[in-house]
Each structure stands twice: as C-alpha cells, then as structure tokens.
PDB file of C-alpha atoms in Angstrom:
ATOM      1  CA  UNK A   1     -14.033  19.720  89.727  1.00  0.00           C
ATOM      2  CA  UNK A   2     -13.470  23.412  89.951  1.00  0.00           C
ATOM      3  CA  UNK A   3     -14.452  25.535  87.018  1.00  0.00           C
ATOM      4  CA  UNK A   4     -10.856  26.710  86.682  1.00  0.00           C
ATOM      5  CA  UNK A   5      -9.654  23.132  86.337  1.00  0.00           C
ATOM      6  CA  UNK A   6     -12.285  22.413  83.679  1.00  0.00           C
ATOM      7  CA  UNK A   7     -11.025  25.346  81.654  1.00  0.00           C
ATOM      8  CA  UNK A   8      -7.421  24.160  81.984  1.00  0.00           C
ATOM      9  CA  UNK A   9      -8.321  20.653  80.816  1.00  0.00           C
ATOM     10  CA  UNK A  10     -10.261  22.034  77.849  1.00  0.00           C
ATOM     11  CA  UNK A  11      -7.319  24.194  76.832  1.00  0.00           C
ATOM     12  CA  UNK A  12      -4.957  21.233  77.138  1.00  0.00           C
ATOM     13  CA  UNK A  13      -7.199  19.091  74.934  1.00  0.00           C
ATOM     14  CA  UNK A  14      -7.356  21.825  72.346  1.00  0.00           C
ATOM     15  CA  UNK A  15      -3.588  22.139  72.407  1.00  0.00           C
ATOM     16  CA  UNK A  16      -3.184  18.407  71.821  1.00  0.00           C
ATOM     17  CA  UNK A  17      -5.535  18.476  68.825  1.00  0.00           C
ATOM     18  CA  UNK A  18      -3.757  21.431  67.286  1.00  0.00           C
ATOM     19  CA  UNK A  19      -0.346  19.850  67.795  1.00  0.00           C
ATOM     20  CA  UNK A  20      -1.440  16.557  66.256  1.00  0.00           C
ATOM     21  CA  UNK A  21      -2.854  18.363  63.242  1.00  0.00           C
ATOM     22  CA  UNK A  22       0.357  20.336  62.737  1.00  0.00           C
ATOM     23  CA  UNK A  23       2.634  17.254  62.752  1.00  0.00           C
ATOM     24  CA  UNK A  24       0.448  14.964  60.544  1.00  0.00           C
ATOM     25  CA  UNK A  25       1.601  16.617  57.290  1.00  0.00           C
ATOM     26  CA  UNK A  26       4.415  15.140  55.187  1.00  0.00           C
ATOM     27  CA  UNK A  27       5.855  16.106  51.785  1.00  0.00           C
ATOM     28  CA  UNK A  28       7.791  14.282  49.102  1.00  0.00           C
ATOM     29  CA  UNK A  29       9.874  15.829  46.345  1.00  0.00           C
ATOM     30  CA  UNK A  30       9.143  13.874  43.147  1.00  0.00           C
ATOM     31  CA  UNK A  31      10.458  13.877  39.579  1.00  0.00           C
ATOM     32  CA  UNK A  32       8.647  14.082  36.236  1.00  0.00           C
ATOM     33  CA  UNK A  33      10.251  12.759  33.046  1.00  0.00           C
ATOM     34  CA  UNK A  34       9.521  12.500  29.349  1.00  0.00           C
ATOM     35  CA  UNK A  35      11.472  10.682  26.632  1.00  0.00           C
ATOM     36  CA  UNK A  36      11.525  12.010  23.094  1.00  0.00           C
ATOM     37  CA  UNK A  37      11.869   9.415  20.327  1.00  0.00           C
ATOM     38  CA  UNK A  38      11.434  11.075  16.971  1.00  0.00           C
ATOM     39  CA  UNK A  39      13.576   8.444  15.284  1.00  0.00           C
ATOM     40  CA  UNK A  40      12.200   5.144  14.016  1.00  0.00           C
ATOM     41  CA  UNK A  41      13.516   2.265  11.934  1.00  0.00           C
ATOM     42  CA  UNK A  42      13.048   2.370   8.160  1.00  0.00           C
ATOM     43  CA  UNK A  43      14.572  -0.107   5.734  1.00  0.00           C
ATOM     44  CA  UNK A  44      14.225  -1.515   2.236  1.00  0.00           C
ATOM     45  CA  UNK A  45      13.526  -5.247   2.377  1.00  0.00           C
ATOM     46  CA  UNK A  46      13.384  -5.924  -1.388  1.00  0.00           C
ATOM     47  CA  UNK A  47      14.704  -3.812  -4.292  1.00  0.00           C
ATOM     48  CA  UNK A  48      12.727  -2.439  -7.211  1.00  0.00           C
ATOM     49  CA  UNK A  49      13.578  -4.464 -10.308  1.00  0.00           C
ATOM     50  CA  UNK A  50      12.247  -4.210 -13.832  1.00  0.00           C
ATOM     51  CA  UNK A  51      13.448  -7.706 -14.666  1.00  0.00           C
ATOM     52  CA  UNK A  52      15.144  -8.554 -17.954  1.00  0.00           C
ATOM     53  CA  UNK A  53      14.172  -6.801 -21.186  1.00  0.00           C
ATOM     54  CA  UNK A  54      15.034  -6.526 -24.846  1.00  0.00           C
ATOM     55  CA  UNK A  55      15.301  -2.930 -26.034  1.00  0.00           C
ATOM     56  CA  UNK A  56      15.422  -1.709 -29.628  1.00  0.00           C
ATOM     57  CA  UNK A  57      15.526   1.861 -30.857  1.00  0.00           C
ATOM     58  CA  UNK A  58      13.089   3.412 -33.308  1.00  0.00           C
ATOM     59  CA  UNK A  59      13.375   2.033 -36.819  1.00  0.00           C
ATOM     60  CA  UNK A  60      11.965   5.181 -38.450  1.00  0.00           C
ATOM     61  CA  UNK A  61      11.734   8.886 -37.702  1.00  0.00           C
ATOM     62  CA  UNK A  62      12.054   9.312 -33.942  1.00  0.00           C
ATOM     63  CA  UNK A  63       9.133  10.740 -31.960  1.00  0.00           C
ATOM     64  CA  UNK A  64       9.663  11.030 -28.184  1.00  0.00           C
ATOM     65  CA  UNK A  65       5.902  10.990 -27.606  1.00  0.00           C
ATOM     66  CA  UNK A  66       5.750   7.355 -28.757  1.00  0.00           C
ATOM     67  CA  UNK A  67       8.554   5.967 -26.579  1.00  0.00           C
ATOM     68  CA  UNK A  68       7.566   2.723 -24.800  1.00  0.00           C
ATOM     69  CA  UNK A  69       7.274   2.396 -21.034  1.00  0.00           C
ATOM     70  CA  UNK A  70       7.113  -0.517 -18.619  1.00  0.00           C
ATOM     71  CA  UNK A  71       4.962  -0.046 -15.517  1.00  0.00           C
ATOM     72  CA  UNK A  72       5.477  -1.993 -12.309  1.00  0.00           C
ATOM     73  CA  UNK A  73       2.588  -1.191 -10.017  1.00  0.00           C
ATOM     74  CA  UNK A  74       3.142  -1.389  -6.247  1.00  0.00           C
ATOM     75  CA  UNK A  75       0.691  -4.311  -6.072  1.00  0.00           C
ATOM     76  CA  UNK A  76       3.024  -6.303  -8.330  1.00  0.00           C
ATOM     77  CA  UNK A  77       1.018  -6.118 -11.551  1.00  0.00           C
ATOM     78  CA  UNK A  78       2.871  -5.161 -14.723  1.00  0.00           C
ATOM     79  CA  UNK A  79       1.742  -3.312 -17.821  1.00  0.00           C
ATOM     80  CA  UNK A  80       3.217  -1.563 -20.837  1.00  0.00           C
ATOM     81  CA  UNK A  81       2.372   1.895 -22.066  1.00  0.00           C
ATOM     82  CA  UNK A  82       1.249   2.688 -25.602  1.00  0.00           C
ATOM     83  CA  UNK A  83       4.189   2.947 -28.005  1.00  0.00           C
ATOM     84  CA  UNK A  84       5.177   2.802 -31.652  1.00  0.00           C
ATOM     85  CA  UNK A  85       8.202   0.685 -32.564  1.00  0.00           C
ATOM     86  CA  UNK A  86       8.788   2.648 -35.758  1.00  0.00           C
ATOM     87  CA  UNK A  87       9.024   6.053 -34.104  1.00  0.00           C
ATOM     88  CA  UNK A  88       9.654   5.325 -30.422  1.00  0.00           C
ATOM     89  CA  UNK A  89      11.480   2.020 -30.177  1.00  0.00           C
ATOM     90  CA  UNK A  90      10.311  -1.062 -28.312  1.00  0.00           C
ATOM     91  CA  UNK A  91      10.775  -3.096 -25.156  1.00  0.00           C
ATOM     92  CA  UNK A  92       9.801  -6.701 -24.554  1.00  0.00           C
ATOM     93  CA  UNK A  93       9.844  -8.555 -21.267  1.00  0.00           C
ATOM     94  CA  UNK A  94      11.964 -11.693 -20.850  1.00  0.00           C
ATOM     95  CA  UNK A  95      11.844 -11.937 -17.048  1.00  0.00           C
ATOM     96  CA  UNK A  96       9.205 -10.024 -15.090  1.00  0.00           C
ATOM     97  CA  UNK A  97      10.231  -7.517 -12.466  1.00  0.00           C
ATOM     98  CA  UNK A  98       8.750  -6.734  -9.054  1.00  0.00           C
ATOM     99  CA  UNK A  99       8.128  -3.705  -6.809  1.00  0.00           C
ATOM    100  CA  UNK A 100      10.365  -2.633  -3.961  1.00  0.00           C
ATOM    101  CA  UNK A 101       9.326  -3.405  -0.403  1.00  0.00           C
ATOM    102  CA  UNK A 102       9.921  -1.229   2.660  1.00  0.00           C
ATOM    103  CA  UNK A 103       9.321  -1.646   6.383  1.00  0.00           C
ATOM    104  CA  UNK A 104       8.819   0.877   9.188  1.00  0.00           C
ATOM    105  CA  UNK A 105       9.284  -0.175  12.829  1.00  0.00           C
ATOM    106  CA  UNK A 106       9.373   1.454  16.267  1.00  0.00           C
ATOM    107  CA  UNK A 107       7.259   4.432  15.226  1.00  0.00           C
ATOM    108  CA  UNK A 108       4.213   5.732  17.110  1.00  0.00           C
ATOM    109  CA  UNK A 109       1.253   3.357  16.946  1.00  0.00           C
ATOM    110  CA  UNK A 110      -1.791   4.135  14.793  1.00  0.00           C
ATOM    111  CA  UNK A 111      -0.056   7.149  13.275  1.00  0.00           C
ATOM    112  CA  UNK A 112      -0.079   8.435   9.698  1.00  0.00           C
ATOM    113  CA  UNK A 113       3.386   8.922   8.247  1.00  0.00           C
ATOM    114  CA  UNK A 114       3.942  11.106   5.195  1.00  0.00           C
ATOM    115  CA  UNK A 115       5.799   9.485   2.316  1.00  0.00           C
ATOM    116  CA  UNK A 116       7.954  11.408  -0.140  1.00  0.00           C
ATOM    117  CA  UNK A 117       8.642   9.685  -3.453  1.00  0.00           C
ATOM    118  CA  UNK A 118      11.033  10.770  -6.224  1.00  0.00           C
ATOM    119  CA  UNK A 119       9.873  13.310  -8.771  1.00  0.00           C
ATOM    120  CA  UNK A 120       9.539  12.270 -12.398  1.00  0.00           C
ATOM    121  CA  UNK A 121      12.913  11.832 -14.113  1.00  0.00           C
ATOM    122  CA  UNK A 122      14.760  12.257 -10.802  1.00  0.00           C
ATOM    123  CA  UNK A 123      16.105   8.701 -11.067  1.00  0.00           C
ATOM    124  CA  UNK A 124      17.976   7.204 -14.005  1.00  0.00           C
ATOM    125  CA  UNK A 125      19.353   3.723 -14.624  1.00  0.00           C
ATOM    126  CA  UNK A 126      22.629   3.514 -16.541  1.00  0.00           C
ATOM    127  CA  UNK A 127      25.144   0.847 -17.466  1.00  0.00           C
ATOM    128  CA  UNK A 128      28.549   1.760 -16.016  1.00  0.00           C
ATOM    129  CA  UNK A 129      30.280  -0.262 -18.745  1.00  0.00           C
ATOM    130  CA  UNK A 130      28.449   1.415 -21.620  1.00  0.00           C
ATOM    131  CA  UNK A 131      29.812   4.145 -23.914  1.00  0.00           C
ATOM    132  CA  UNK A 132      28.609   7.713 -23.471  1.00  0.00           C
ATOM    133  CA  UNK A 133      26.115   7.528 -26.322  1.00  0.00           C
ATOM    134  CA  UNK A 134      24.401   4.454 -24.896  1.00  0.00           C
ATOM    135  CA  UNK A 135      20.775   4.768 -23.868  1.00  0.00           C
ATOM    136  CA  UNK A 136      19.609   5.164 -20.287  1.00  0.00           C
ATOM    137  CA  UNK A 137      16.331   4.424 -18.513  1.00  0.00           C
ATOM    138  CA  UNK A 138      14.290   7.063 -16.684  1.00  0.00           C
ATOM    139  CA  UNK A 139      11.942   6.334 -13.775  1.00  0.00           C
ATOM    140  CA  UNK A 140       8.595   8.116 -13.552  1.00  0.00           C
ATOM    141  CA  UNK A 141       5.310   8.049 -11.648  1.00  0.00           C
ATOM    142  CA  UNK A 142       6.406   6.448  -8.379  1.00  0.00           C
ATOM    143  CA  UNK A 143       3.577   5.031  -6.270  1.00  0.00           C
ATOM    144  CA  UNK A 144       3.388   3.312  -2.875  1.00  0.00           C
ATOM    145  CA  UNK A 145       0.888   0.820  -1.484  1.00  0.00           C
ATOM    146  CA  UNK A 146       0.580  -0.221   2.152  1.00  0.00           C
ATOM    147  CA  UNK A 147       0.100  -3.942   2.776  1.00  0.00           C
ATOM    148  CA  UNK A 148      -3.581  -4.775   3.091  1.00  0.00           C
ATOM    149  CA  UNK A 149      -4.755  -1.674   1.228  1.00  0.00           C
ATOM    150  CA  UNK A 150      -6.033  -1.385  -2.327  1.00  0.00           C
ATOM    151  CA  UNK A 151      -5.391   2.277  -3.146  1.00  0.00           C
ATOM    152  CA  UNK A 152      -1.857   3.405  -3.943  1.00  0.00           C
ATOM    153  CA  UNK A 153      -0.538   6.800  -2.870  1.00  0.00           C
ATOM    154  CA  UNK A 154       1.841   9.203  -4.567  1.00  0.00           C
ATOM    155  CA  UNK A 155       4.305  11.617  -2.974  1.00  0.00           C
ATOM    156  CA  UNK A 156       2.960  13.344   0.172  1.00  0.00           C
ATOM    157  CA  UNK A 157       0.548  10.448   0.654  1.00  0.00           C
ATOM    158  CA  UNK A 158       0.012   8.787   4.038  1.00  0.00           C
ATOM    159  CA  UNK A 159       1.162   5.396   5.305  1.00  0.00           C
ATOM    160  CA  UNK A 160      -0.435   4.385   8.625  1.00  0.00           C
ATOM    161  CA  UNK A 161       1.289   2.375  11.342  1.00  0.00           C
ATOM    162  CA  UNK A 162      -0.293  -0.476  13.299  1.00  0.00           C
ATOM    163  CA  UNK A 163      -0.577  -1.137  17.043  1.00  0.00           C
ATOM    164  CA  UNK A 164       3.142  -1.911  17.233  1.00  0.00           C
ATOM    165  CA  UNK A 165       4.185   1.208  15.336  1.00  0.00           C
ATOM    166  CA  UNK A 166       5.039  -0.815  12.228  1.00  0.00           C
ATOM    167  CA  UNK A 167       4.098  -0.554   8.556  1.00  0.00           C
ATOM    168  CA  UNK A 168       5.018  -2.488   5.425  1.00  0.00           C
ATOM    169  CA  UNK A 169       4.539  -1.013   1.962  1.00  0.00           C
ATOM    170  CA  UNK A 170       5.665  -1.544  -1.615  1.00  0.00           C
ATOM    171  CA  UNK A 171       6.815   0.960  -4.224  1.00  0.00           C
ATOM    172  CA  UNK A 172       6.438   0.742  -7.988  1.00  0.00           C
ATOM    173  CA  UNK A 173       7.321   3.054 -10.867  1.00  0.00           C
ATOM    174  CA  UNK A 174       7.292   3.483 -14.633  1.00  0.00           C
ATOM    175  CA  UNK A 175      10.417   2.748 -16.685  1.00  0.00           C
ATOM    176  CA  UNK A 176      10.963   4.791 -19.854  1.00  0.00           C
ATOM    177  CA  UNK A 177      13.602   4.261 -22.540  1.00  0.00           C
ATOM    178  CA  UNK A 178      15.388   6.626 -24.898  1.00  0.00           C
ATOM    179  CA  UNK A 179      13.879   5.403 -28.118  1.00  0.00           C
ATOM    180  CA  UNK A 180      16.528   6.878 -30.378  1.00  0.00           C
ATOM    181  CA  UNK A 181      19.513   5.183 -28.746  1.00  0.00           C
ATOM    182  CA  UNK A 182      21.071   1.737 -28.639  1.00  0.00           C
ATOM    183  CA  UNK A 183      21.355  -0.255 -25.404  1.00  0.00           C
ATOM    184  CA  UNK A 184      24.233  -2.652 -24.840  1.00  0.00           C
ATOM    185  CA  UNK A 185      23.665  -5.808 -22.808  1.00  0.00           C
ATOM    186  CA  UNK A 186      24.276  -5.675 -19.076  1.00  0.00           C
ATOM    187  CA  UNK A 187      22.808  -4.446 -15.815  1.00  0.00           C
ATOM    188  CA  UNK A 188      21.561  -0.871 -15.583  1.00  0.00           C
ATOM    189  CA  UNK A 189      21.521   0.610 -12.099  1.00  0.00           C
ATOM    190  CA  UNK A 190      20.547   3.850 -10.395  1.00  0.00           C
ATOM    191  CA  UNK A 191      19.565   5.233  -7.018  1.00  0.00           C
ATOM    192  CA  UNK A 192      16.369   6.818  -5.791  1.00  0.00           C
ATOM    193  CA  UNK A 193      15.224   8.013  -2.381  1.00  0.00           C
ATOM    194  CA  UNK A 194      12.054   7.265  -0.432  1.00  0.00           C
ATOM    195  CA  UNK A 195      11.392   9.325   2.704  1.00  0.00           C
ATOM    196  CA  UNK A 196       8.981   8.718   5.590  1.00  0.00           C
ATOM    197  CA  UNK A 197       8.254  11.362   8.240  1.00  0.00           C
ATOM    198  CA  UNK A 198       5.792  12.212  11.010  1.00  0.00           C
TER     199      UNK A 198
END
C-alpha cells in the first residue's frame, strides 16, 4: 500500500471516531417538584369535664385567698386545693371528672410540636340560665401530657409525633369557684383554646 493511501485511511478512521463521539450524546429535560404541607389534622376526642359538684359559698367573712379549687391532672388523677369553708366556700365531688383528650395526625414524623394552652383565668364556665349575680368557675393552670410520658408540659411545651406523624395527649386544669356567690343547679359551660404548631 502506498504511503499516501495509508495516510488517507488513517484520516478516515479518525473521522469516523470523531463523528461517533459527537453523535453519542443525548439530553433529557426533567422536572423537579416539592409539595408543601404545613397543615395537619388536630381534633379533640374527649372533652374536659369536672364532673358533678356541690358548691357552697363562704359562711363567714369572705377571703379570696381561701377559695377552694378542684384539680384535674392530665394523667386523670384528681385533687383539691387547700381551702377554708368559713371564708372561701367549699366544693365536694359527687361524680368525678376527667381530662380532655386531643389527637394530632398527618404531621411530620418524629417532630416536636409546640403547644399553646390558655392563660390563667382566660376561660370561665357559666350557667346560661343563671341570674347575673350567680357564681362562675374560672380555669387555671392548664397542663398537657403526651400518651406514654410521665411529665406534663405547660404552655410553649413540646409534644412529639411518632413515625406516622401522630400524637395523642390529654389536657387538665384547675377549677376555681367564686367563694362569695351562690351557684344554682345546672350545667356550667365555657370555651378554651388549645393550639399546636411546628
């Protein structure tokens, strides 16, 4: 083979390699997405109830510092605060109450949520059928307890979710009377707000 032919063949081979390299590249236009879900499900599954009570006002000189209280802890235990029937009035339990229960679902898994509970005296229970001078109940010292835990939290405390982004917790509070007022029979109701947030 002539030298000139060898050069031509070599150039042709090089051309083929270059052409193959140039046409072996492909591209695809793709799409990236993200879904924002800041919302989650939050519901009360059982109401806070202080049961059924007898209430009597102070029999002597009234002293607000000695007014009786009924405490429903978030773990379901009940207790009564120190009081003086002569100066603060009295309450006695007939039927025990129970804490409220709440459930969170469809939140981020293994995430701490911040709970906001009502401030002291922000919630009152009144009897819509009662006269204006009838006594009312005030709710104080709200606390929450996540299922499976032993330490309750107050407002700005944390409630952690599980693998499924769920959490169940209970809420208790302290009920305080107006020891210098009469209470007619009937149901006393009032609203309060519990908030959960990331």
